[in-house]
CSV table of C-alpha atoms in Angstrom, one decimal:
chain,number,residue,atom,x,y,z
A,1160,MET,CA,-154.2,-187.7,-91.5
A,1161,THR,CA,-153.2,-185.6,-95.0
A,1162,GLY,CA,-155.2,-188.2,-97.1
A,1163,PRO,CA,-154.7,-189.4,-100.3
A,1164,GLY,CA,-154.7,-186.1,-101.9
A,1165,PHE,CA,-152.0,-184.8,-100.2
A,1166,THR,CA,-150.2,-187.8,-100.8
A,1167,VAL,CA,-150.7,-187.4,-105.0
A,1168,ALA,CA,-149.9,-183.6,-104.7
A,1169,VAL,CA,-146.6,-184.3,-103.3
A,1170,GLY,CA,-145.6,-186.9,-105.6
A,1171,VAL,CA,-146.7,-184.6,-108.9
A,1172,VAL,CA,-144.5,-181.8,-106.9
A,1173,ALA,CA,-141.7,-184.4,-106.7
A,1174,LEU,CA,-142.1,-185.4,-110.3
A,1175,LEU,CA,-142.1,-181.8,-111.7
A,1176,ALA,CA,-139.1,-181.0,-109.8
A,1177,LEU,CA,-137.2,-184.1,-111.4
A,1178,ALA,CA,-138.8,-183.5,-114.7
A,1179,GLY,CA,-137.6,-179.4,-114.4
A,1180,TYR,CA,-134.2,-180.7,-113.7
A,1181,ALA,CA,-133.7,-182.7,-116.7
A,1182,ALA,CA,-135.7,-180.0,-118.8
A,1183,GLY,CA,-132.6,-177.9,-118.0
A,1184,LEU,CA,-130.2,-180.7,-118.4
A,1185,TRP,CA,-131.5,-180.9,-121.9
A,1186,ALA,CA,-131.8,-177.2,-122.7
A,1187,ALA,CA,-127.9,-176.9,-121.7
A,1188,ARG,CA,-127.0,-179.9,-123.1
A,1189,ASP,CA,-124.2,-177.6,-125.3
A,1190,ARG,CA,-123.2,-175.4,-122.8
A,1191,GLY,CA,-120.3,-177.0,-121.0
A,1192,HIS,CA,-119.9,-180.8,-118.9
A,1193,TRP,CA,-122.5,-181.1,-116.5
A,1194,PRO,CA,-120.8,-183.4,-113.5
A,1195,ALA,CA,-123.5,-186.2,-112.5
A,1196,ARG,CA,-123.0,-186.1,-109.6
A,1197,ARG,CA,-125.5,-182.7,-109.7
A,1198,THR,CA,-127.9,-185.0,-111.1
A,1199,ALA,CA,-127.5,-187.7,-108.7
A,1200,SER,CA,-127.8,-185.4,-105.9
A,1201,TRP,CA,-131.0,-183.5,-107.0
A,1202,VAL,CA,-132.6,-186.9,-107.4
A,1203,ALA,CA,-131.4,-188.2,-103.7
A,1204,GLY,CA,-132.6,-184.9,-102.6
A,1205,VAL,CA,-136.0,-184.8,-104.3
A,1206,ALA,CA,-136.2,-188.6,-102.8
A,1207,ALA,CA,-135.6,-187.6,-99.5
A,1208,ALA,CA,-137.7,-184.2,-99.1
A,1209,THR,CA,-140.6,-186.7,-100.8
A,1210,ALA,CA,-140.5,-189.5,-98.3
A,1211,ALA,CA,-140.5,-186.9,-95.5
A,1212,VAL,CA,-143.9,-185.8,-95.9
A,1213,ALA,CA,-145.3,-188.9,-98.0
A,1214,GLY,CA,-145.5,-192.5,-97.8
A,1215,PRO,CA,-144.7,-195.0,-95.0
A,1216,LEU,CA,-142.9,-192.8,-93.0
A,1217,ALA,CA,-144.8,-189.7,-93.0
A,1218,ASP,CA,-147.5,-191.7,-92.0
A,1219,GLY,CA,-145.5,-193.4,-89.0
A,1220,ALA,CA,-144.2,-190.2,-88.1
A,1221,HIS,CA,-147.8,-188.6,-87.4
A,1222,ASP,CA,-148.2,-191.2,-84.3
A,1223,ASP,CA,-144.4,-191.8,-83.6
A,1224,PHE,CA,-142.0,-188.8,-82.0
A,1225,ARG,CA,-138.8,-191.0,-83.3
A,1226,LEU,CA,-140.7,-191.2,-87.1
A,1227,HIS,CA,-141.3,-188.0,-86.9
A,1228,MET,CA,-137.5,-186.8,-85.6
A,1229,VAL,CA,-136.5,-188.8,-88.6
A,1230,ALA,CA,-138.6,-187.2,-91.0
A,1231,HIS,CA,-137.5,-183.5,-89.9
A,1232,VAL,CA,-133.7,-184.6,-90.4
A,1233,LEU,CA,-134.1,-185.6,-93.9
A,1234,LEU,CA,-136.6,-183.0,-94.6
A,1235,GLY,CA,-134.7,-180.1,-92.8
A,1236,MET,CA,-131.1,-181.0,-93.3
A,1237,ALA,CA,-130.4,-184.1,-95.7
A,1238,ALA,CA,-132.7,-183.1,-98.3
A,1239,PRO,CA,-131.5,-179.1,-98.6
A,1240,LEU,CA,-128.2,-180.0,-98.6
A,1241,LEU,CA,-128.6,-182.3,-101.4
A,1242,LEU,CA,-130.4,-180.2,-103.4
A,1243,VAL,CA,-128.3,-177.4,-103.5
A,1244,LEU,CA,-125.5,-179.2,-103.8
A,1245,ALA,CA,-127.3,-180.5,-107.4
A,1246,ALA,CA,-126.7,-176.7,-108.3
A,1247,PRO,CA,-130.1,-175.9,-109.6
A,1248,VAL,CA,-129.3,-172.1,-109.9
A,1249,THR,CA,-126.5,-172.5,-112.2
A,1250,LEU,CA,-128.8,-174.8,-114.2
A,1251,CYS,CA,-131.3,-172.7,-114.3
A,1252,LEU,CA,-129.5,-170.3,-115.8
A,1253,ARG,CA,-127.7,-172.0,-118.2
A,1254,ALA,CA,-130.9,-173.3,-119.6
A,1255,LEU,CA,-133.0,-170.2,-120.1
A,1256,PRO,CA,-132.7,-167.9,-122.9
A,1257,VAL,CA,-130.7,-164.8,-122.0
A,1258,ARG,CA,-133.6,-162.3,-121.1
A,1259,ALA,CA,-135.2,-165.2,-118.8
A,1260,ALA,CA,-131.5,-166.1,-117.4
A,1261,ARG,CA,-131.1,-162.1,-116.6
A,1262,GLY,CA,-134.4,-161.8,-114.7
A,1263,VAL,CA,-133.8,-164.8,-112.7
A,1264,SER,CA,-130.3,-163.4,-111.7
A,1265,GLY,CA,-132.0,-160.0,-111.1
A,1266,VAL,CA,-134.2,-161.6,-108.4
A,1267,LEU,CA,-131.2,-163.2,-106.9
A,1268,ARG,CA,-129.8,-159.8,-106.6
A,1269,SER,CA,-132.8,-158.4,-105.2
A,1270,LEU,CA,-133.1,-157.2,-101.6
A,1271,PRO,CA,-135.5,-159.5,-100.5
A,1272,ALA,CA,-133.2,-162.3,-101.7
A,1273,ARG,CA,-130.0,-160.9,-100.3
A,1274,VAL,CA,-132.1,-160.4,-96.8
A,1275,LEU,CA,-133.6,-164.0,-96.7
A,1276,THR,CA,-129.8,-165.7,-97.8
A,1277,HIS,CA,-127.8,-164.0,-95.2
A,1278,PRO,CA,-126.8,-166.8,-92.9
A,1279,VAL,CA,-128.0,-164.8,-89.3
A,1280,VAL,CA,-131.4,-164.2,-91.1
A,1281,ALA,CA,-131.6,-168.3,-92.5
A,1282,ALA,CA,-130.2,-169.6,-89.1
A,1283,ALA,CA,-132.5,-167.5,-87.0
A,1284,SER,CA,-135.7,-168.9,-89.4
A,1285,ALA,CA,-134.3,-172.2,-89.1
A,1286,VAL,CA,-133.4,-172.7,-85.9
A,1287,GLY,CA,-135.4,-170.5,-84.3
A,1288,GLY,CA,-138.4,-172.2,-86.4
A,1289,LEU,CA,-137.6,-175.5,-84.3
A,1290,TRP,CA,-137.3,-174.2,-81.0
A,1291,LEU,CA,-141.0,-172.5,-81.8
A,1292,LEU,CA,-142.0,-176.1,-83.0
A,1293,TYR,CA,-140.5,-178.4,-80.3
A,1294,ARG,CA,-140.6,-175.6,-77.2
A,1295,THR,CA,-144.0,-174.5,-77.6
A,1296,GLY,CA,-147.4,-176.1,-77.8
A,1297,LEU,CA,-147.1,-175.9,-81.8
A,1298,TYR,CA,-146.0,-179.1,-82.4
A,1299,ALA,CA,-149.0,-180.9,-80.6
A,1300,ALA,CA,-151.1,-178.5,-82.2
A,1301,THR,CA,-149.9,-180.0,-85.8
A,1302,ARG,CA,-150.8,-182.9,-84.8
A,1303,HIS,CA,-154.7,-181.8,-85.0
A,1304,ASP,CA,-154.3,-179.3,-87.6
A,1305,PRO,CA,-153.5,-180.5,-91.1
A,1306,VAL,CA,-152.9,-177.2,-92.8
A,1307,LEU,CA,-150.6,-176.3,-89.6
A,1308,HIS,CA,-148.7,-179.3,-90.5
A,1309,VAL,CA,-148.2,-178.9,-94.2
A,1310,LEU,CA,-147.3,-175.3,-93.0
A,1311,VAL,CA,-144.7,-176.4,-90.5
A,1312,HIS,CA,-143.1,-178.4,-92.6
A,1313,ALA,CA,-142.9,-176.2,-95.7
A,1314,HIS,CA,-141.1,-174.1,-93.4
A,1315,VAL,CA,-138.6,-176.5,-92.3
A,1316,PHE,CA,-137.8,-177.8,-95.6
A,1317,ALA,CA,-137.8,-173.8,-97.0
A,1318,ALA,CA,-135.6,-172.7,-94.2
A,1319,GLY,CA,-133.3,-175.8,-93.9
A,1320,CYS,CA,-133.0,-174.6,-97.7
A,1321,LEU,CA,-132.3,-171.0,-97.3
A,1322,PHE,CA,-129.9,-172.2,-94.9
A,1323,THR,CA,-127.9,-174.6,-96.6
A,1324,VAL,CA,-127.5,-172.0,-99.4
A,1325,SER,CA,-126.8,-169.0,-97.1
A,1326,ILE,CA,-123.5,-171.1,-95.9
A,1327,THR,CA,-122.2,-173.1,-99.0
A,1328,GLY,CA,-122.9,-174.1,-102.1
A,1329,PRO,CA,-121.7,-174.4,-105.7
A,1330,ASP,CA,-124.6,-171.8,-107.2
A,1331,PRO,CA,-123.6,-168.2,-107.5
A,1332,ALA,CA,-124.3,-166.4,-104.3
A,1333,PRO,CA,-122.5,-162.9,-104.4
A,1334,HIS,CA,-123.6,-161.4,-101.5
A,1335,ARG,CA,-122.6,-164.1,-99.3
A,1336,PRO,CA,-120.5,-162.4,-96.7
A,1337,SER,CA,-117.0,-163.7,-95.4
A,1338,PRO,CA,-116.0,-167.3,-94.8
A,1339,ALA,CA,-115.3,-166.6,-91.2
A,1340,VAL,CA,-118.8,-164.9,-90.7
A,1341,ARG,CA,-120.5,-168.1,-92.2
A,1342,ALA,CA,-118.3,-170.4,-90.3
A,1343,ALA,CA,-119.3,-168.3,-86.9
A,1344,VAL,CA,-122.9,-168.6,-87.8
A,1345,LEU,CA,-122.8,-172.5,-88.8
A,1346,VAL,CA,-121.4,-173.0,-85.5
A,1347,ALA,CA,-123.9,-171.0,-83.6
A,1348,ALA,CA,-126.6,-172.4,-85.4
A,1349,VAL,CA,-125.5,-176.3,-85.0
A,1350,ALA,CA,-124.8,-175.3,-81.0
A,1351,ALA,CA,-128.2,-173.9,-80.8
A,1352,HIS,CA,-129.5,-177.2,-83.1
A,1353,ASP,CA,-127.8,-179.4,-80.2
A,1354,VAL,CA,-128.6,-177.6,-77.0
A,1355,LEU,CA,-132.5,-177.8,-78.6
A,1356,THR,CA,-132.2,-181.5,-78.8
A,1357,LYS,CA,-130.6,-181.9,-75.3
A,1358,MET,CA,-133.8,-179.7,-74.1
A,1359,ILE,CA,-136.4,-182.3,-75.9
A,1360,TYR,CA,-134.5,-185.0,-74.4
A,1361,ALA,CA,-134.6,-183.6,-70.9
A,1362,TYR,CA,-138.1,-182.0,-71.4
A,1363,PRO,CA,-140.3,-183.8,-73.8
A,1364,PRO,CA,-143.1,-182.0,-76.3
A,1365,VAL,CA,-146.5,-181.5,-75.2
A,1366,GLY,CA,-147.9,-184.9,-75.7
A,1367,VAL,CA,-144.9,-187.1,-76.4
A,1368,GLY,CA,-143.3,-189.7,-74.0
A,1369,ALA,CA,-140.0,-189.3,-72.1
A,1370,ASP,CA,-138.8,-192.8,-74.1
A,1371,GLU,CA,-140.0,-191.4,-77.3
A,1372,ALA,CA,-138.2,-188.1,-77.1
A,1373,GLY,CA,-135.2,-189.3,-75.9
A,1374,VAL,CA,-134.9,-191.7,-78.6
A,1375,ALA,CA,-135.7,-188.8,-81.2
A,1376,ALA,CA,-133.3,-186.3,-79.2
A,1377,GLN,CA,-130.3,-188.8,-80.0
A,1378,LEU,CA,-131.8,-189.3,-83.5
A,1379,MET,CA,-131.8,-185.4,-84.4
A,1380,TYR,CA,-128.4,-185.0,-82.8
A,1381,TYR,CA,-126.4,-188.0,-84.2
A,1382,GLY,CA,-128.6,-188.1,-87.4
A,1383,GLY,CA,-127.7,-184.1,-88.0
A,1384,ALA,CA,-124.3,-184.3,-87.5
A,1385,PRO,CA,-123.2,-185.8,-90.6
A,1386,VAL,CA,-125.1,-182.8,-92.6
A,1387,GLU,CA,-123.4,-180.2,-90.1
A,1388,ILE,CA,-120.3,-181.8,-90.7
A,1389,ALA,CA,-120.6,-181.8,-94.6
A,1390,LEU,CA,-121.6,-178.2,-94.3
A,1391,ALA,CA,-117.9,-177.4,-92.7
A,1392,VAL,CA,-116.1,-179.2,-94.9
A,1393,LEU,CA,-118.1,-177.5,-98.4
A,1394,LEU,CA,-117.4,-174.2,-96.5
A,1395,CYS,CA,-113.9,-174.9,-95.6
A,1396,ARG,CA,-112.8,-176.0,-98.7
A,1397,GLU,CA,-114.5,-173.5,-100.4
A,1398,TRP,CA,-112.6,-170.8,-98.2
A,1399,LEU,CA,-109.3,-172.8,-98.9
A,1400,ARG,CA,-110.1,-172.7,-103.0
A,1401,ASP,CA,-110.6,-168.9,-102.9
A,1402,ARG,CA,-107.5,-168.5,-100.9
A,1403,ARG,CA,-105.4,-167.7,-103.4
A,1404,GLY,CA,-101.6,-168.4,-103.4
A,1405,PRO,CA,-99.7,-170.4,-100.3
A,1406,ILE,CA,-101.5,-169.5,-97.3
A,1407,THR,CA,-98.2,-169.2,-95.5
A,1408,VAL,CA,-98.1,-166.1,-97.1
A,1409,PRO,CA,-99.7,-162.9,-95.9
A,1410,ARG,CA,-102.3,-161.6,-98.3
A,1411,ARG,CA,-101.3,-158.8,-100.5
A,1412,PRO,CA,-101.4,-155.6,-99.0
A,1413,ALA,CA,-104.9,-153.7,-99.1
A,1414,GLY,CA,-103.6,-151.6,-102.3
A,1415,ARG,CA,-103.2,-154.4,-104.2
A,1416,ARG,CA,-106.8,-155.8,-103.4
A,1417,GLY,CA,-108.4,-154.5,-106.8
A,1418,ASP,CA,-106.2,-157.3,-108.8
A,1419,PRO,CA,-109.1,-159.9,-109.8
A,1420,ARG,CA,-106.9,-162.9,-109.6
A,1421,THR,CA,-106.1,-162.1,-105.9
A,1422,SER,CA,-109.6,-160.7,-105.2
A,1423,ARG,CA,-111.0,-162.8,-102.2
A,1424,ARG,CA,-114.3,-163.4,-104.0
A,1425,THR,CA,-114.7,-164.4,-107.2
A,1426,PRO,CA,-117.5,-163.3,-109.0
A,1427,HIS,CA,-117.8,-165.8,-111.1
A,1428,ARG,CA,-118.3,-169.4,-108.7
A,1429,ASP,CA,-119.3,-171.9,-111.4
A,1430,ARG,CA,-116.6,-174.1,-110.8
A,1431,HIS,CA,-116.8,-176.0,-114.0
A,1432,GLY,CA,-116.3,-173.1,-116.7
A,1433,GLY,CA,-119.2,-173.4,-118.3
A,1434,PRO,CA,-121.1,-170.3,-119.7
A,1435,GLY,CA,-122.9,-169.8,-116.7
A,1436,ARG,CA,-123.3,-166.4,-115.4
A,1437,ASP,CA,-120.7,-164.7,-117.4
A,1438,ARG,CA,-123.1,-165.8,-120.3
A,1439,VAL,CA,-126.1,-163.1,-118.9
A,1440,ALA,CA,-123.6,-160.7,-117.5
A,1441,ALA,CA,-122.1,-160.7,-121.5
A,1442,GLN,CA,-124.7,-159.8,-122.6
B,26,MET,CA,-103.9,-181.8,-100.8
B,27,SER,CA,-104.6,-181.1,-104.6
B,28,ARG,CA,-106.5,-178.3,-105.9
B,29,PRO,CA,-109.8,-180.0,-107.4
B,30,THR,CA,-109.3,-180.9,-111.1
B,31,GLY,CA,-112.0,-179.8,-113.6
B,32,ARG,CA,-111.3,-176.4,-113.0
B,33,PRO,CA,-109.5,-174.8,-116.6
B,34,ALA,CA,-110.6,-171.4,-115.8
B,35,ASP,CA,-108.5,-171.3,-112.3
B,36,PRO,CA,-105.4,-169.0,-112.9
B,37,PRO,CA,-102.5,-170.3,-111.7
B,38,PRO,CA,-101.3,-169.1,-107.4
B,39,VAL,CA,-100.6,-165.7,-107.9
B,40,PRO,CA,-96.6,-165.5,-107.2
B,41,SER,CA,-95.7,-164.5,-103.8
B,42,ASP,CA,-93.6,-161.4,-102.7
B,43,ALA,CA,-90.4,-162.2,-104.1
B,44,ALA,CA,-88.6,-161.7,-101.1
B,45,ARG,CA,-90.4,-164.2,-98.8
B,46,PRO,CA,-89.8,-167.7,-99.4
B,47,VAL,CA,-92.6,-170.1,-98.6
B,48,GLY,CA,-92.2,-172.2,-95.7
B,49,SER,CA,-90.2,-170.2,-93.9
B,50,GLY,CA,-91.1,-167.4,-91.0
B,51,LYS,CA,-93.3,-166.6,-88.0
B,52,ARG,CA,-96.2,-167.0,-90.0
B,53,VAL,CA,-95.6,-170.7,-91.1
B,54,LEU,CA,-95.0,-171.4,-87.3
B,55,ARG,CA,-98.2,-169.7,-86.3
B,56,ILE,CA,-100.4,-171.8,-88.6
B,57,ASN,CA,-98.7,-175.0,-88.0
B,58,LEU,CA,-99.5,-174.3,-84.2
B,59,LEU,CA,-102.9,-173.5,-84.6
B,60,CYS,CA,-103.7,-175.8,-87.1
B,61,GLY,CA,-102.6,-178.7,-84.1
B,62,PHE,CA,-104.5,-176.5,-81.7
B,63,LEU,CA,-107.8,-177.0,-83.5
B,64,LEU,CA,-107.3,-180.5,-84.4
B,65,GLY,CA,-106.4,-181.1,-80.7
B,66,MET,CA,-109.8,-179.8,-79.5
B,67,GLY,CA,-111.4,-181.9,-82.1
B,68,VAL,CA,-109.5,-185.2,-81.3
B,69,VAL,CA,-110.7,-185.1,-77.7
B,70,ALA,CA,-114.3,-184.1,-78.5
B,71,PHE,CA,-114.2,-187.1,-81.1
B,72,VAL,CA,-112.5,-189.6,-78.3
B,73,ASP,CA,-115.2,-188.1,-76.0
B,74,GLU,CA,-118.2,-189.0,-78.3
B,75,ALA,CA,-116.6,-192.2,-79.4
B,76,VAL,CA,-115.3,-193.4,-76.6
B,77,PHE,CA,-117.0,-192.3,-73.6
B,78,HIS,CA,-120.4,-191.5,-74.9
B,79,GLN,CA,-120.9,-194.8,-77.6
B,80,ILE,CA,-118.5,-197.2,-76.6
B,81,LEU,CA,-118.3,-197.5,-73.1
B,82,HIS,CA,-121.6,-195.5,-72.4
B,83,TRP,CA,-119.9,-193.9,-69.1
B,84,HIS,CA,-121.2,-190.4,-70.3
B,85,HIS,CA,-124.7,-189.8,-70.6
B,86,PHE,CA,-126.2,-187.8,-73.1
B,87,TYR,CA,-128.1,-185.7,-70.7
B,88,ASP,CA,-128.3,-185.7,-67.0
B,89,ARG,CA,-131.3,-185.0,-64.9
B,90,GLY,CA,-130.4,-181.4,-63.4
B,91,THR,CA,-127.6,-180.3,-65.7
B,92,SER,CA,-127.8,-176.3,-65.4
B,93,ALA,CA,-128.7,-174.2,-68.9
B,94,ALA,CA,-124.9,-173.0,-69.0
B,95,GLY,CA,-124.0,-176.5,-69.0
B,96,LEU,CA,-126.1,-177.5,-72.1
B,97,VAL,CA,-125.1,-174.1,-73.6
B,98,SER,CA,-121.5,-175.2,-72.9
B,99,ASP,CA,-122.2,-178.7,-74.0
B,100,GLY,CA,-123.6,-177.6,-77.4
B,101,VAL,CA,-121.0,-174.9,-78.4
B,102,PHE,CA,-118.6,-177.9,-77.3
B,103,HIS,CA,-119.8,-180.3,-79.7
B,104,ALA,CA,-120.1,-177.7,-82.6
B,105,PHE,CA,-117.0,-175.9,-82.3
B,106,SER,CA,-114.8,-179.0,-82.0
B,107,TRP,CA,-116.2,-180.2,-85.3
B,108,PHE,CA,-115.8,-177.4,-87.2
B,109,ALA,CA,-112.4,-176.9,-85.5
B,110,THR,CA,-111.3,-180.9,-86.6
B,111,VAL,CA,-112.3,-180.6,-90.5
B,112,ALA,CA,-111.3,-177.4,-90.7
B,113,SER,CA,-107.7,-178.0,-89.4
B,114,LEU,CA,-107.7,-181.3,-91.4
B,115,LEU,CA,-108.4,-179.4,-94.7
B,116,VAL,CA,-105.5,-176.5,-93.5
B,117,LEU,CA,-103.3,-179.4,-92.6
B,118,ALA,CA,-103.6,-181.2,-96.4
B,119,ARG,CA,-103.0,-177.4,-97.6
B,120,LEU,CA,-99.8,-177.4,-96.0
B,121,ARG,CA,-98.6,-180.3,-96.7
B,122,ALA,CA,-99.2,-179.7,-100.3
B,123,GLU,CA,-97.4,-176.6,-100.4
B,124,GLY,CA,-94.1,-178.3,-98.1
B,125,SER,CA,-94.8,-175.9,-95.0
B,126,LEU,CA,-95.9,-178.9,-93.2
B,127,ARG,CA,-93.8,-179.1,-89.9
B,128,PRO,CA,-95.1,-181.9,-88.0
B,129,ARG,CA,-93.6,-181.3,-85.0
B,130,TRP,CA,-94.7,-177.8,-84.3
B,131,VAL,CA,-98.6,-179.2,-85.1
B,132,THR,CA,-97.8,-181.7,-82.4
B,133,GLY,CA,-97.0,-179.3,-80.0
B,134,GLY,CA,-100.0,-177.3,-80.9
B,135,LEU,CA,-102.3,-180.4,-81.1
B,136,LEU,CA,-101.1,-181.2,-77.2
B,137,VAL,CA,-101.9,-178.2,-76.3
B,138,GLY,CA,-105.4,-177.9,-77.5
B,139,ALA,CA,-105.7,-181.4,-76.8
B,140,GLY,CA,-104.9,-180.7,-73.2
B,141,LEU,CA,-106.5,-177.3,-72.6
B,142,PHE,CA,-109.9,-178.8,-74.0
B,143,GLN,CA,-109.5,-181.9,-71.8
B,144,LEU,CA,-109.5,-179.6,-68.8
B,145,TYR,CA,-111.6,-177.7,-69.8
B,146,ASP,CA,-114.3,-180.6,-69.9
B,147,GLY,CA,-113.3,-182.6,-67.2
B,148,LEU,CA,-113.5,-179.1,-64.4
B,149,VAL,CA,-115.6,-176.8,-66.0
B,150,HIS,CA,-117.8,-179.3,-67.6
B,151,HIS,CA,-117.6,-182.2,-65.2
B,152,LYS,CA,-117.4,-180.1,-62.0
B,153,LEU,CA,-118.9,-176.8,-62.3
B,154,LEU,CA,-121.8,-177.0,-64.7
B,155,GLY,CA,-122.4,-180.7,-63.5
B,156,LEU,CA,-122.9,-181.9,-67.6
B,157,HIS,CA,-122.3,-185.3,-66.4
B,158,GLU,CA,-119.8,-186.9,-64.4
B,159,ILE,CA,-116.7,-189.3,-66.3
B,160,ARG,CA,-118.9,-192.3,-64.8
B,161,TYR,CA,-121.9,-193.4,-62.6
B,162,GLY,CA,-122.1,-195.3,-59.5
B,163,VAL,CA,-118.4,-195.6,-58.8
B,164,ASP,CA,-116.1,-193.4,-56.3
B,165,LEU,CA,-115.3,-190.4,-58.7
B,166,THR,CA,-112.0,-189.6,-57.1
B,167,PRO,CA,-109.5,-191.9,-59.1
B,168,TYR,CA,-111.6,-191.4,-62.5
B,169,ASP,CA,-111.2,-187.4,-61.8
B,170,LEU,CA,-107.6,-187.2,-61.0
B,171,VAL,CA,-106.8,-189.2,-64.3
B,172,TRP,CA,-109.3,-187.5,-66.8
B,173,ASN,CA,-107.4,-184.3,-65.5
B,174,GLY,CA,-104.1,-185.6,-64.8
B,175,VAL,CA,-103.7,-186.5,-68.3
B,176,ALA,CA,-105.0,-183.2,-69.6
B,177,VAL,CA,-102.3,-181.8,-67.4
B,178,VAL,CA,-99.5,-183.9,-69.2
B,179,LEU,CA,-100.6,-183.3,-72.6
B,180,LEU,CA,-100.7,-179.7,-72.2
B,181,VAL,CA,-97.1,-179.4,-70.6
B,182,ALA,CA,-95.8,-181.4,-73.0
B,183,GLY,CA,-97.3,-179.3,-75.9
B,184,LEU,CA,-96.0,-176.2,-74.1
B,185,VAL,CA,-92.8,-177.7,-74.2
B,186,LEU,CA,-93.0,-178.3,-77.8
B,187,VAL,CA,-94.5,-175.2,-78.6
B,188,ALA,CA,-91.6,-173.6,-76.7
B,189,ARG,CA,-89.0,-175.8,-78.6
B,190,SER,CA,-90.7,-175.2,-82.1
B,191,ARG,CA,-90.8,-171.4,-81.5
B,192,ALA,CA,-86.9,-171.3,-80.6
B,193,VAL,CA,-86.0,-172.9,-83.9
B,194,ALA,CA,-88.2,-170.8,-86.0
B,195,ASP,CA,-86.5,-167.7,-84.3
B,196,ARG,CA,-83.3,-169.2,-85.6
B,197,PRO,CA,-82.1,-167.8,-88.9
B,198,PRO,CA,-82.6,-169.7,-91.7
B,199,ARG,CA,-79.5,-172.0,-93.3
């Protein structure tokens, strides 16, 4: 329905994303080691997102709610996780000249960025958007209105990325709330996602048969689970890593919190000792 | 669990309070018990999902007539138990790396967590909220008795172990 022009546009965007990452790698080649798994993660993320919006899967998804749901899990959950794990912001800060990098980190520190990447806001927009899509007439409307269709896909993808980055990820995020808050938001968001899948099973969206909805709901439930578990692993691992010293020893008294070695939040989260944000801060 | 490699910038662990030897005291007991408790919930949820939903197909993904409260409880149950499994396994690995792992204490917490969760599933989910039954088309009484009976046995065994571990933890260190 979206036509060959749309497919070409998606292909161009995907190629630009790959080329941009490659250019970043080239520009930052003498700024320390860059793990190959991050690059692999970027390529896989771009592939997953592209497959969800253009090509045979996306074409089939228009008439088949089950394929639609596979595309949804790829676009809104798997691709965002893979892209966030590729640490694009860290690469960007390493690759750009200092002045531009400072501009980027200024944008990341700005109020709108902080609001959009707050876990509660991001979770509400990601899961709330899905509730709107499947529990109102919105899904039926997207099948007839190409513009709406594209907008909904863009929202699912963007909200998925914001939610993922609000929970965890290797990029610098000095304003993330404590791991406990993020864990609570993650559990709540996953629970809301699970409840929605069962609602879809019980009450299919307008224009979707009960059999299709049943399979699609289980695809959403069990297909989303690996991504949800991966988020939990990453969040817990980060919490344990930042919890300096043995966990069987209580935290230092409040008076000692100022000690940078025991501070719970490390301002510099680039784990590979590269000159990522430090370079910007030091200028 | 060792720390992630490739972190040259990572400072060495901060020395603990000098007077407090690592691996003793109430805090070690508490963390071991809590870790087991969370893992117990995760194990029950995993068995429920893998064995009763996927392998036996006794449980249904959804029952017509499930209440809204049942759906919400089921969603939170699923989401929380997965998170608890992940968190407790990582804490378990960390305890082991620090030499503070006490398998008996973990087991005690695990049995209590598993028993409580199974009892909650058996009584609140299956009976009170009508989420789904253990099995369909059969007389449920023996199933319910075994399900909840197993839960009570797990719970009591866990409580005994926890009481014992508390007694051990209260003993002054040798």
